[in-house]
Amino acid sequence: MPGMRLKIVADYEELGREAARLVARQILLKEDSVLGLPTGETPIGMYRELVRMSREGLLNFSKVITFNLDEYVSLEPSHPQSFHHYMQVHLFGHLAIPPEQIHIPDGTAADLEEECQRYEEEIARHGGIDLLVLGLGLNGHIGFNEPGSDWGTMTRLVVLSEETRRREAGRFGGLDLVPTQAITMGIKTIMRARRLLLLASGEEKAGIVREVLQGPIVKEVPASILQLHPDATMILDAAAASKLNLCRVGGASAGRPRTPG
Ligand code: GLP
């Protein structure tokens, strides 16, 4: 069985374009694809490119179904740091996609446990996720599955790690303003997606990228489980790939870093 496919590109811009090409191929193959989508800085370039493709008539999102990976608990959708708001700004606000085809966990639901269950059922009702795009947390988290998360977890309520909250403190205007909980797809929800696309950019991710791809599969590095997914691709820019031992990427086909032009 093939290991995780690895593609190394020159820089952030190329990462965005390459990721968008993979998503575009999925949509062209199946117009009613079910996509899983991430937030964070990493996928912004990909979203920009998808918006361009859609504007130029290359891609049609009108039948696409989307499920976001996660959302903070207690933030209203209009809150500037909510993932609802992020998705509107970077993607949905620029696409002709019917709102009922967009799914993001509701962190303001009266019954959060019920919301998690409803979300998981909704994914199943749509036949599961065809392609799930993931960013990578500095501590190896995927979605908000923090280190120590059980492999068998489904969509659930989680407590955010101190490290994750500190990283977000600037954006929220202080650590106290960062929510302490989130709703996230679980590791099992993620592993059930038929195809996975993991993205990482920049030197600060180089250490964790090496652990994820070349380290043991351990709960302390949640993304390391992706080594076992039968159809996973990781796209890295050269900086994020800089600590990899390219002679021993297990089963992966490592492309050479490309220079633009
Ligand atoms: C957040 C999100 C993750 C994302 C991670 C990395 O914690 N919940 O889904 O992958 O941040 O973000 P960035 O791309 O900004 O490094």
PDB file of N, CA and C in Angstrom, residues 135-221:
ATOM      1  N   GLY A 135      -4.940  21.702   7.606  1.00  0.00           N
ATOM      2  CA  GLY A 135      -3.727  22.423   7.959  1.00  0.00           C
ATOM      3  C   GLY A 135      -3.080  21.643   9.097  1.00  0.00           C
ATOM      4  N   LEU A 136      -1.955  22.117   9.567  1.00  0.00           N
ATOM      5  CA  LEU A 136      -1.226  21.410  10.623  1.00  0.00           C
ATOM      6  C   LEU A 136      -0.882  22.391  11.740  1.00  0.00           C
ATOM      7  N   GLY A 137      -1.329  22.072  12.952  1.00  0.00           N
ATOM      8  CA  GLY A 137      -0.974  22.923  14.091  1.00  0.00           C
ATOM      9  C   GLY A 137       0.501  22.727  14.443  1.00  0.00           C
ATOM     10  N   LEU A 138       1.080  23.735  15.086  1.00  0.00           N
ATOM     11  CA  LEU A 138       2.504  23.654  15.469  1.00  0.00           C
ATOM     12  C   LEU A 138       2.776  22.482  16.401  1.00  0.00           C
ATOM     13  N   ASN A 139       1.753  22.073  17.152  1.00  0.00           N
ATOM     14  CA  ASN A 139       1.921  20.930  18.061  1.00  0.00           C
ATOM     15  C   ASN A 139       1.429  19.625  17.422  1.00  0.00           C
ATOM     16  N   GLY A 140       1.196  19.665  16.114  1.00  0.00           N
ATOM     17  CA  GLY A 140       0.779  18.445  15.409  1.00  0.00           C
ATOM     18  C   GLY A 140      -0.722  18.237  15.403  1.00  0.00           C
ATOM     19  N   HIS A 141      -1.487  19.251  15.852  1.00  0.00           N
ATOM     20  CA  HIS A 141      -2.933  19.036  15.851  1.00  0.00           C
ATOM     21  C   HIS A 141      -3.520  19.115  14.443  1.00  0.00           C
ATOM     22  N   ILE A 142      -4.623  18.399  14.251  1.00  0.00           N
ATOM     23  CA  ILE A 142      -5.390  18.478  13.007  1.00  0.00           C
ATOM     24  C   ILE A 142      -6.826  18.806  13.422  1.00  0.00           C
ATOM     25  N   GLY A 143      -7.437  19.776  12.721  1.00  0.00           N
ATOM     26  CA  GLY A 143      -8.668  20.346  13.244  1.00  0.00           C
ATOM     27  C   GLY A 143      -8.278  20.896  14.607  1.00  0.00           C
ATOM     28  N   PHE A 144      -9.066  20.594  15.626  1.00  0.00           N
ATOM     29  CA  PHE A 144      -8.657  20.950  16.985  1.00  0.00           C
ATOM     30  C   PHE A 144      -8.425  19.671  17.803  1.00  0.00           C
ATOM     31  N   ASN A 145      -7.954  18.632  17.145  1.00  0.00           N
ATOM     32  CA  ASN A 145      -7.577  17.405  17.854  1.00  0.00           C
ATOM     33  C   ASN A 145      -6.183  17.609  18.408  1.00  0.00           C
ATOM     34  N   GLU A 146      -6.137  17.993  19.667  1.00  0.00           N
ATOM     35  CA  GLU A 146      -4.878  18.346  20.303  1.00  0.00           C
ATOM     36  C   GLU A 146      -4.099  17.082  20.685  1.00  0.00           C
ATOM     37  N   PRO A 147      -2.792  17.219  20.967  1.00  0.00           N
ATOM     38  CA  PRO A 147      -1.990  16.061  21.383  1.00  0.00           C
ATOM     39  C   PRO A 147      -2.684  15.281  22.504  1.00  0.00           C
ATOM     40  N   GLY A 148      -2.674  13.966  22.368  1.00  0.00           N
ATOM     41  CA  GLY A 148      -3.320  13.107  23.371  1.00  0.00           C
ATOM     42  C   GLY A 148      -4.708  12.646  22.945  1.00  0.00           C
ATOM     43  N   SER A 149      -5.254  13.245  21.870  1.00  0.00           N
ATOM     44  CA  SER A 149      -6.598  12.854  21.411  1.00  0.00           C
ATOM     45  C   SER A 149      -6.623  11.372  21.057  1.00  0.00           C
ATOM     46  N   ASP A 150      -7.750  10.732  21.387  1.00  0.00           N
ATOM     47  CA  ASP A 150      -7.871   9.315  21.047  1.00  0.00           C
ATOM     48  C   ASP A 150      -8.088   9.136  19.549  1.00  0.00           C
ATOM     49  N   TRP A 151      -7.520   8.051  19.052  1.00  0.00           N
ATOM     50  CA  TRP A 151      -7.630   7.781  17.606  1.00  0.00           C
ATOM     51  C   TRP A 151      -9.087   7.563  17.182  1.00  0.00           C
ATOM     52  N   GLY A 152      -9.905   7.050  18.094  1.00  0.00           N
ATOM     53  CA  GLY A 152     -11.278   6.690  17.705  1.00  0.00           C
ATOM     54  C   GLY A 152     -12.283   7.818  17.847  1.00  0.00           C
ATOM     55  N   THR A 153     -11.817   9.054  18.028  1.00  0.00           N
ATOM     56  CA  THR A 153     -12.753  10.146  18.314  1.00  0.00           C
ATOM     57  C   THR A 153     -13.550  10.588  17.084  1.00  0.00           C
ATOM     58  N   MET A 154     -14.796  10.981  17.358  1.00  0.00           N
ATOM     59  CA  MET A 154     -15.674  11.539  16.321  1.00  0.00           C
ATOM     60  C   MET A 154     -15.847  13.034  16.640  1.00  0.00           C
ATOM     61  N   THR A 155     -16.727  13.704  15.894  1.00  0.00           N
ATOM     62  CA  THR A 155     -16.955  15.128  16.142  1.00  0.00           C
ATOM     63  C   THR A 155     -17.352  15.331  17.605  1.00  0.00           C
ATOM     64  N   ARG A 156     -16.641  16.244  18.262  1.00  0.00           N
ATOM     65  CA  ARG A 156     -16.869  16.398  19.706  1.00  0.00           C
ATOM     66  C   ARG A 156     -16.405  17.756  20.215  1.00  0.00           C
ATOM     67  N   LEU A 157     -16.740  17.942  21.489  1.00  0.00           N
ATOM     68  CA  LEU A 157     -16.353  19.158  22.192  1.00  0.00           C
ATOM     69  C   LEU A 157     -14.953  18.928  22.769  1.00  0.00           C
ATOM     70  N   VAL A 158     -14.033  19.873  22.543  1.00  0.00           N
ATOM     71  CA  VAL A 158     -12.676  19.698  23.087  1.00  0.00           C
ATOM     72  C   VAL A 158     -12.232  20.949  23.848  1.00  0.00           C
ATOM     73  N   VAL A 159     -11.278  20.734  24.732  1.00  0.00           N
ATOM     74  CA  VAL A 159     -10.658  21.838  25.457  1.00  0.00           C
ATOM     75  C   VAL A 159      -9.373  22.182  24.701  1.00  0.00           C
ATOM     76  N   LEU A 160      -9.193  23.457  24.397  1.00  0.00           N
ATOM     77  CA  LEU A 160      -8.010  23.861  23.626  1.00  0.00           C
ATOM     78  C   LEU A 160      -6.766  23.845  24.502  1.00  0.00           C
ATOM     79  N   SER A 161      -5.631  23.467  23.902  1.00  0.00           N
ATOM     80  CA  SER A 161      -4.382  23.437  24.680  1.00  0.00           C
ATOM     81  C   SER A 161      -3.917  24.870  24.916  1.00  0.00           C
ATOM     82  N   GLU A 162      -3.132  25.007  25.973  1.00  0.00           N
ATOM     83  CA  GLU A 162      -2.555  26.307  26.334  1.00  0.00           C
ATOM     84  C   GLU A 162      -1.742  26.861  25.148  1.00  0.00           C
ATOM     85  N   GLU A 163      -0.992  25.965  24.518  1.00  0.00           N
ATOM     86  CA  GLU A 163      -0.133  26.362  23.394  1.00  0.00           C
ATOM     87  C   GLU A 163      -0.974  26.941  22.239  1.00  0.00           C
ATOM     88  N   THR A 164      -2.063  26.250  21.924  1.00  0.00           N
ATOM     89  CA  THR A 164      -2.935  26.713  20.834  1.00  0.00           C
ATOM     90  C   THR A 164      -3.547  28.062  21.200  1.00  0.00           C
ATOM     91  N   ARG A 165      -3.993  28.212  22.437  1.00  0.00           N
ATOM     92  CA  ARG A 165      -4.637  29.466  22.841  1.00  0.00           C
ATOM     93  C   ARG A 165      -3.643  30.624  22.833  1.00  0.00           C
ATOM     94  N   ARG A 166      -2.415  30.358  23.275  1.00  0.00           N
ATOM     95  CA  ARG A 166      -1.387  31.409  23.266  1.00  0.00           C
ATOM     96  C   ARG A 166      -1.096  31.879  21.850  1.00  0.00           C
ATOM     97  N   ARG A 167      -1.064  30.933  20.944  1.00  0.00           N
ATOM     98  CA  ARG A 167      -0.775  31.262  19.548  1.00  0.00           C
ATOM     99  C   ARG A 167      -1.866  32.177  18.962  1.00  0.00           C
ATOM    100  N   GLU A 168      -3.084  32.003  19.440  1.00  0.00           N
ATOM    101  CA  GLU A 168      -4.206  32.788  18.911  1.00  0.00           C
ATOM    102  C   GLU A 168      -4.422  34.092  19.680  1.00  0.00           C
ATOM    103  N   ALA A 169      -3.706  34.255  20.806  1.00  0.00           N
ATOM    104  CA  ALA A 169      -3.975  35.395  21.704  1.00  0.00           C
ATOM    105  C   ALA A 169      -3.878  36.743  20.986  1.00  0.00           C
ATOM    106  N   GLY A 170      -2.876  36.894  20.140  1.00  0.00           N
ATOM    107  CA  GLY A 170      -2.679  38.157  19.416  1.00  0.00           C
ATOM    108  C   GLY A 170      -3.901  38.509  18.577  1.00  0.00           C
ATOM    109  N   ARG A 171      -4.378  37.530  17.849  1.00  0.00           N
ATOM    110  CA  ARG A 171      -5.537  37.731  16.968  1.00  0.00           C
ATOM    111  C   ARG A 171      -6.788  38.131  17.747  1.00  0.00           C
ATOM    112  N   PHE A 172      -6.930  37.582  18.958  1.00  0.00           N
ATOM    113  CA  PHE A 172      -8.132  37.844  19.757  1.00  0.00           C
ATOM    114  C   PHE A 172      -7.993  39.097  20.630  1.00  0.00           C
ATOM    115  N   GLY A 173      -6.754  39.643  20.706  1.00  0.00           N
ATOM    116  CA  GLY A 173      -6.538  40.811  21.554  1.00  0.00           C
ATOM    117  C   GLY A 173      -6.341  40.433  23.016  1.00  0.00           C
ATOM    118  N   GLY A 174      -5.767  39.281  23.274  1.00  0.00           N
ATOM    119  CA  GLY A 174      -5.464  38.861  24.659  1.00  0.00           C
ATOM    120  C   GLY A 174      -5.854  37.416  24.886  1.00  0.00           C
ATOM    121  N   LEU A 175      -5.038  36.728  25.704  1.00  0.00           N
ATOM    122  CA  LEU A 175      -5.282  35.307  25.974  1.00  0.00           C
ATOM    123  C   LEU A 175      -6.658  35.070  26.588  1.00  0.00           C
ATOM    124  N   ASP A 176      -7.078  36.009  27.452  1.00  0.00           N
ATOM    125  CA  ASP A 176      -8.370  35.861  28.131  1.00  0.00           C
ATOM    126  C   ASP A 176      -9.539  35.823  27.161  1.00  0.00           C
ATOM    127  N   LEU A 177      -9.339  36.414  25.979  1.00  0.00           N
ATOM    128  CA  LEU A 177     -10.442  36.497  25.011  1.00  0.00           C
ATOM    129  C   LEU A 177     -10.501  35.285  24.083  1.00  0.00           C
ATOM    130  N   VAL A 178      -9.481  34.425  24.155  1.00  0.00           N
ATOM    131  CA  VAL A 178      -9.476  33.231  23.301  1.00  0.00           C
ATOM    132  C   VAL A 178     -10.398  32.193  23.932  1.00  0.00           C
ATOM    133  N   PRO A 179     -11.365  31.673  23.169  1.00  0.00           N
ATOM    134  CA  PRO A 179     -12.246  30.649  23.742  1.00  0.00           C
ATOM    135  C   PRO A 179     -11.424  29.485  24.300  1.00  0.00           C
ATOM    136  N   THR A 180     -11.969  28.803  25.274  1.00  0.00           N
ATOM    137  CA  THR A 180     -11.244  27.681  25.884  1.00  0.00           C
ATOM    138  C   THR A 180     -11.663  26.346  25.273  1.00  0.00           C
ATOM    139  N   GLN A 181     -12.776  26.367  24.528  1.00  0.00           N
ATOM    140  CA  GLN A 181     -13.277  25.116  23.957  1.00  0.00           C
ATOM    141  C   GLN A 181     -13.593  25.280  22.466  1.00  0.00           C
ATOM    142  N   ALA A 182     -13.697  24.154  21.811  1.00  0.00           N
ATOM    143  CA  ALA A 182     -14.070  24.163  20.391  1.00  0.00           C
ATOM    144  C   ALA A 182     -14.832  22.894  20.071  1.00  0.00           C
ATOM    145  N   ILE A 183     -15.511  22.922  18.925  1.00  0.00           N
ATOM    146  CA  ILE A 183     -16.083  21.687  18.366  1.00  0.00           C
ATOM    147  C   ILE A 183     -15.173  21.311  17.203  1.00  0.00           C
ATOM    148  N   THR A 184     -14.757  20.061  17.149  1.00  0.00           N
ATOM    149  CA  THR A 184     -13.913  19.631  16.037  1.00  0.00           C
ATOM    150  C   THR A 184     -14.337  18.261  15.520  1.00  0.00           C
ATOM    151  N   MET A 185     -14.161  18.058  14.223  1.00  0.00           N
ATOM    152  CA  MET A 185     -14.264  16.679  13.709  1.00  0.00           C
ATOM    153  C   MET A 185     -13.238  15.869  14.484  1.00  0.00           C
ATOM    154  N   GLY A 186     -13.525  14.604  14.753  1.00  0.00           N
ATOM    155  CA  GLY A 186     -12.565  13.771  15.473  1.00  0.00           C
ATOM    156  C   GLY A 186     -11.539  13.154  14.536  1.00  0.00           C
ATOM    157  N   ILE A 187     -10.584  12.447  15.124  1.00  0.00           N
ATOM    158  CA  ILE A 187      -9.536  11.804  14.310  1.00  0.00           C
ATOM    159  C   ILE A 187     -10.182  10.748  13.399  1.00  0.00           C
ATOM    160  N   LYS A 188     -11.153  10.031  13.938  1.00  0.00           N
ATOM    161  CA  LYS A 188     -11.800   8.998  13.125  1.00  0.00           C
ATOM    162  C   LYS A 188     -12.616   9.625  11.991  1.00  0.00           C
ATOM    163  N   THR A 189     -13.276  10.740  12.304  1.00  0.00           N
ATOM    164  CA  THR A 189     -14.024  11.455  11.251  1.00  0.00           C
ATOM    165  C   THR A 189     -13.062  11.810  10.113  1.00  0.00           C
ATOM    166  N   ILE A 190     -11.890  12.313  10.493  1.00  0.00           N
ATOM    167  CA  ILE A 190     -10.894  12.739   9.505  1.00  0.00           C
ATOM    168  C   ILE A 190     -10.384  11.526   8.717  1.00  0.00           C
ATOM    169  N   MET A 191     -10.050  10.451   9.434  1.00  0.00           N
ATOM    170  CA  MET A 191      -9.490   9.268   8.765  1.00  0.00           C
ATOM    171  C   MET A 191     -10.497   8.589   7.839  1.00  0.00           C
ATOM    172  N   ARG A 192     -11.798   8.823   8.071  1.00  0.00           N
ATOM    173  CA  ARG A 192     -12.828   8.210   7.225  1.00  0.00           C
ATOM    174  C   ARG A 192     -12.972   8.898   5.876  1.00  0.00           C
ATOM    175  N   ALA A 193     -12.427  10.114   5.755  1.00  0.00           N
ATOM    176  CA  ALA A 193     -12.539  10.819   4.470  1.00  0.00           C
ATOM    177  C   ALA A 193     -11.834   9.975   3.409  1.00  0.00           C
ATOM    178  N   ARG A 194     -12.408   9.969   2.204  1.00  0.00           N
ATOM    179  CA  ARG A 194     -11.823   9.102   1.181  1.00  0.00           C
ATOM    180  C   ARG A 194     -10.444   9.580   0.734  1.00  0.00           C
ATOM    181  N   ARG A 195     -10.266  10.908   0.682  1.00  0.00           N
ATOM    182  CA  ARG A 195      -8.938  11.434   0.324  1.00  0.00           C
ATOM    183  C   ARG A 195      -8.592  12.553   1.293  1.00  0.00           C
ATOM    184  N   LEU A 196      -7.304  12.642   1.615  1.00  0.00           N
ATOM    185  CA  LEU A 196      -6.844  13.707   2.512  1.00  0.00           C
ATOM    186  C   LEU A 196      -5.773  14.534   1.824  1.00  0.00           C
ATOM    187  N   LEU A 197      -5.794  15.818   2.112  1.00  0.00           N
ATOM    188  CA  LEU A 197      -4.757  16.715   1.609  1.00  0.00           C
ATOM    189  C   LEU A 197      -4.276  17.561   2.782  1.00  0.00           C
ATOM    190  N   LEU A 198      -3.029  17.352   3.161  1.00  0.00           N
ATOM    191  CA  LEU A 198      -2.462  18.061   4.310  1.00  0.00           C
ATOM    192  C   LEU A 198      -1.493  19.128   3.793  1.00  0.00           C
ATOM    193  N   LEU A 199      -1.625  20.339   4.333  1.00  0.00           N
ATOM    194  CA  LEU A 199      -0.801  21.456   3.858  1.00  0.00           C
ATOM    195  C   LEU A 199       0.038  22.016   4.990  1.00  0.00           C
ATOM    196  N   ALA A 200       1.292  22.334   4.691  1.00  0.00           N
ATOM    197  CA  ALA A 200       2.103  23.030   5.696  1.00  0.00           C
ATOM    198  C   ALA A 200       3.082  23.963   4.997  1.00  0.00           C
ATOM    199  N   SER A 201       3.254  25.123   5.594  1.00  0.00           N
ATOM    200  CA  SER A 201       4.107  26.140   4.992  1.00  0.00           C
ATOM    201  C   SER A 201       4.968  26.809   6.059  1.00  0.00           C
ATOM    202  N   GLY A 202       6.186  27.132   5.689  1.00  0.00           N
ATOM    203  CA  GLY A 202       7.038  27.957   6.553  1.00  0.00           C
ATOM    204  C   GLY A 202       7.950  27.161   7.464  1.00  0.00           C
ATOM    205  N   GLU A 203       9.046  27.815   7.827  1.00  0.00           N
ATOM    206  CA  GLU A 203      10.093  27.150   8.609  1.00  0.00           C
ATOM    207  C   GLU A 203       9.621  26.711   9.986  1.00  0.00           C
ATOM    208  N   GLU A 204       8.709  27.494  10.566  1.00  0.00           N
ATOM    209  CA  GLU A 204       8.260  27.131  11.927  1.00  0.00           C
ATOM    210  C   GLU A 204       7.565  25.770  11.964  1.00  0.00           C
ATOM    211  N   LYS A 205       7.080  25.287  10.809  1.00  0.00           N
ATOM    212  CA  LYS A 205       6.407  23.981  10.766  1.00  0.00           C
ATOM    213  C   LYS A 205       7.386  22.844  10.447  1.00  0.00           C
ATOM    214  N   ALA A 206       8.647  23.169  10.118  1.00  0.00           N
ATOM    215  CA  ALA A 206       9.577  22.140   9.628  1.00  0.00           C
ATOM    216  C   ALA A 206       9.779  21.009  10.638  1.00  0.00           C
ATOM    217  N   GLY A 207       9.876  21.346  11.921  1.00  0.00           N
ATOM    218  CA  GLY A 207      10.101  20.325  12.953  1.00  0.00           C
ATOM    219  C   GLY A 207       8.916  19.384  13.082  1.00  0.00           C
ATOM    220  N   ILE A 208       7.730  19.950  13.150  1.00  0.00           N
ATOM    221  CA  ILE A 208       6.534  19.111  13.334  1.00  0.00           C
ATOM    222  C   ILE A 208       6.250  18.309  12.057  1.00  0.00           C
ATOM    223  N   VAL A 209       6.560  18.884  10.906  1.00  0.00           N
ATOM    224  CA  VAL A 209       6.370  18.155   9.638  1.00  0.00           C
ATOM    225  C   VAL A 209       7.225  16.890   9.654  1.00  0.00           C
ATOM    226  N   ARG A 210       8.454  17.021  10.118  1.00  0.00           N
ATOM    227  CA  ARG A 210       9.318  15.850  10.174  1.00  0.00           C
ATOM    228  C   ARG A 210       8.734  14.790  11.118  1.00  0.00           C
ATOM    229  N   GLU A 211       8.229  15.240  12.265  1.00  0.00           N
ATOM    230  CA  GLU A 211       7.635  14.270  13.202  1.00  0.00           C
ATOM    231  C   GLU A 211       6.417  13.584  12.598  1.00  0.00           C
ATOM    232  N   VAL A 212       5.596  14.382  11.918  1.00  0.00           N
ATOM    233  CA  VAL A 212       4.359  13.842  11.335  1.00  0.00           C
ATOM    234  C   VAL A 212       4.661  12.803  10.259  1.00  0.00           C
ATOM    235  N   LEU A 213       5.652  13.111   9.416  1.00  0.00           N
ATOM    236  CA  LEU A 213       5.931  12.223   8.279  1.00  0.00           C
ATOM    237  C   LEU A 213       6.907  11.109   8.603  1.00  0.00           C
ATOM    238  N   GLN A 214       7.868  11.396   9.475  1.00  0.00           N
ATOM    239  CA  GLN A 214       8.957  10.437   9.659  1.00  0.00           C
ATOM    240  C   GLN A 214       9.093   9.921  11.079  1.00  0.00           C
ATOM    241  N   GLY A 215       8.235  10.412  11.973  1.00  0.00           N
ATOM    242  CA  GLY A 215       8.286   9.943  13.349  1.00  0.00           C
ATOM    243  C   GLY A 215       7.334   8.780  13.560  1.00  0.00           C
ATOM    244  N   PRO A 216       7.304   8.244  14.779  1.00  0.00           N
ATOM    245  CA  PRO A 216       6.360   7.171  15.083  1.00  0.00           C
ATOM    246  C   PRO A 216       4.924   7.708  15.132  1.00  0.00           C
ATOM    247  N   ILE A 217       3.971   6.810  14.970  1.00  0.00           N
ATOM    248  CA  ILE A 217       2.554   7.206  15.038  1.00  0.00           C
ATOM    249  C   ILE A 217       2.167   7.194  16.508  1.00  0.00           C
ATOM    250  N   VAL A 218       2.097   8.381  17.093  1.00  0.00           N
ATOM    251  CA  VAL A 218       1.820   8.496  18.527  1.00  0.00           C
ATOM    252  C   VAL A 218       0.749   9.559  18.766  1.00  0.00           C
ATOM    253  N   LYS A 219      -0.022   9.354  19.834  1.00  0.00           N
ATOM    254  CA  LYS A 219      -1.108  10.289  20.142  1.00  0.00           C
ATOM    255  C   LYS A 219      -0.595  11.702  20.420  1.00  0.00           C
ATOM    256  N   GLU A 220       0.678  11.786  20.838  1.00  0.00           N
ATOM    257  CA  GLU A 220       1.231  13.113  21.136  1.00  0.00           C
ATOM    258  C   GLU A 220       1.381  13.948  19.872  1.00  0.00           C
ATOM    259  N   VAL A 221       1.381  13.277  18.713  1.00  0.00           N
ATOM    260  CA  VAL A 221       1.448  13.975  17.423  1.00  0.00           C
ATOM    261  C   VAL A 221       0.232  13.502  16.607  1.00  0.00           C
TER     262      VAL A 221
END
